[in-house]
Amino acid sequence: MSKRFKETIAVITGSGSGIGEATTQQLAREGARVILVGRTLSKLERVAASINEPLDEPVATCFTADVTKEADVSELGAFIEETYGDVHVLINNAGASGQASLLDMEVSEWDRVQDTNLKSVFLVSKVIGKLIIAGREQESEAAQNRAIVNVASLSGHKAGAQIPHYSSSKAAVINLTKSLALEFAQHNIRVNSVSPGFAETPLTEAGLKNKRFEEAIQRHTALNRVGQPSEVADVISFAASQEASYMTGSDLLVDGGWMIT
């Protein structure tokens, strides 16, 4: 396997399961030192152990944080600066979903999803982005690749019933990505987003247990199947790599052809 991320330090939020876990595994396989960020230490430790156990020297480190809280994110930044001194790649993957009519939705439920999906991208990009910029300014023109990838969603392009908080938050992530791309371009740092369709993750697990729901997803997907986290992770890794060196402000749909049906 290629080592596109050799000597790369990568931060992945929401890395304890699903797409975040698959992305963390992929980056580590390709040579990155990975910092796993999430709220549940046991989940992070499980993923880190699966990465580190076969290696002579560990490359995965865990940091527990609620990325919707400014104090936690500040502590994450201080930890990275003190421990590593630099960071090259940030994957904003932390996410939450839910289902409810807007008319029946509690404000707390709206805030939970909006904060996890959107506010976290703002907070983490602000703190970790400053570290990425600081490291970039110390490097030469031929410096190592530096990039931010935000995980949005198919729902950011096509609204779904009973998920107004989720759809609106993911649409905002796509546009925030474009704003960040403009701001970070002056530092030669790329910012892109990836929008997964339906993949087998903890967020979709309950729905996919319903056979009729799964069959409906398949009918509306050109490839006639649900995606795998690893398939989304491959695209996230591409967007974070030097192979995407002339791409910024883009959103990559990984939806099995949902949008074309």
PDB file of C-alpha atoms in Angstrom, residues 12 17 32 40 45 55 77 94 101 110 126 130 161 185 189 195 219:
ATOM      1  CA  ILE A  12      -9.902  12.912  13.125  1.00  0.00           C
ATOM      2  CA  SER A  17     -16.902   4.299  14.926  1.00  0.00           C
ATOM      3  CA  ALA A  32      -0.050   8.940   9.216  1.00  0.00           C
ATOM      4  CA  THR A  40     -16.165   7.970  24.576  1.00  0.00           C
ATOM      5  CA  GLU A  45      -9.080   3.006  22.636  1.00  0.00           C
ATOM      6  CA  LEU A  55       3.253  -2.030  15.017  1.00  0.00           C
ATOM      7  CA  GLY A  77      -5.286  22.233  20.539  1.00  0.00           C
ATOM      8  CA  ALA A  94     -18.089  14.200  14.318  1.00  0.00           C
ATOM      9  CA  SER A 101     -41.070  16.985  12.740  1.00  0.00           C
ATOM     10  CA  TRP A 110     -32.291  21.127  17.310  1.00  0.00           C
ATOM     11  CA  LYS A 126     -10.537  27.541  14.213  1.00  0.00           C
ATOM     12  CA  LYS A 130      -4.269  27.907  13.467  1.00  0.00           C
ATOM     13  CA  ALA A 161     -38.540  14.444   5.671  1.00  0.00           C
ATOM     14  CA  ALA A 185      -6.093  29.394   0.331  1.00  0.00           C
ATOM     15  CA  ILE A 189      -4.082  24.915   2.726  1.00  0.00           C
ATOM     16  CA  SER A 195     -20.951  14.070   1.296  1.00  0.00           C
ATOM     17  CA  ARG A 219     -34.231   1.284  -5.205  1.00  0.00           C
TER      18      ARG A 219
END
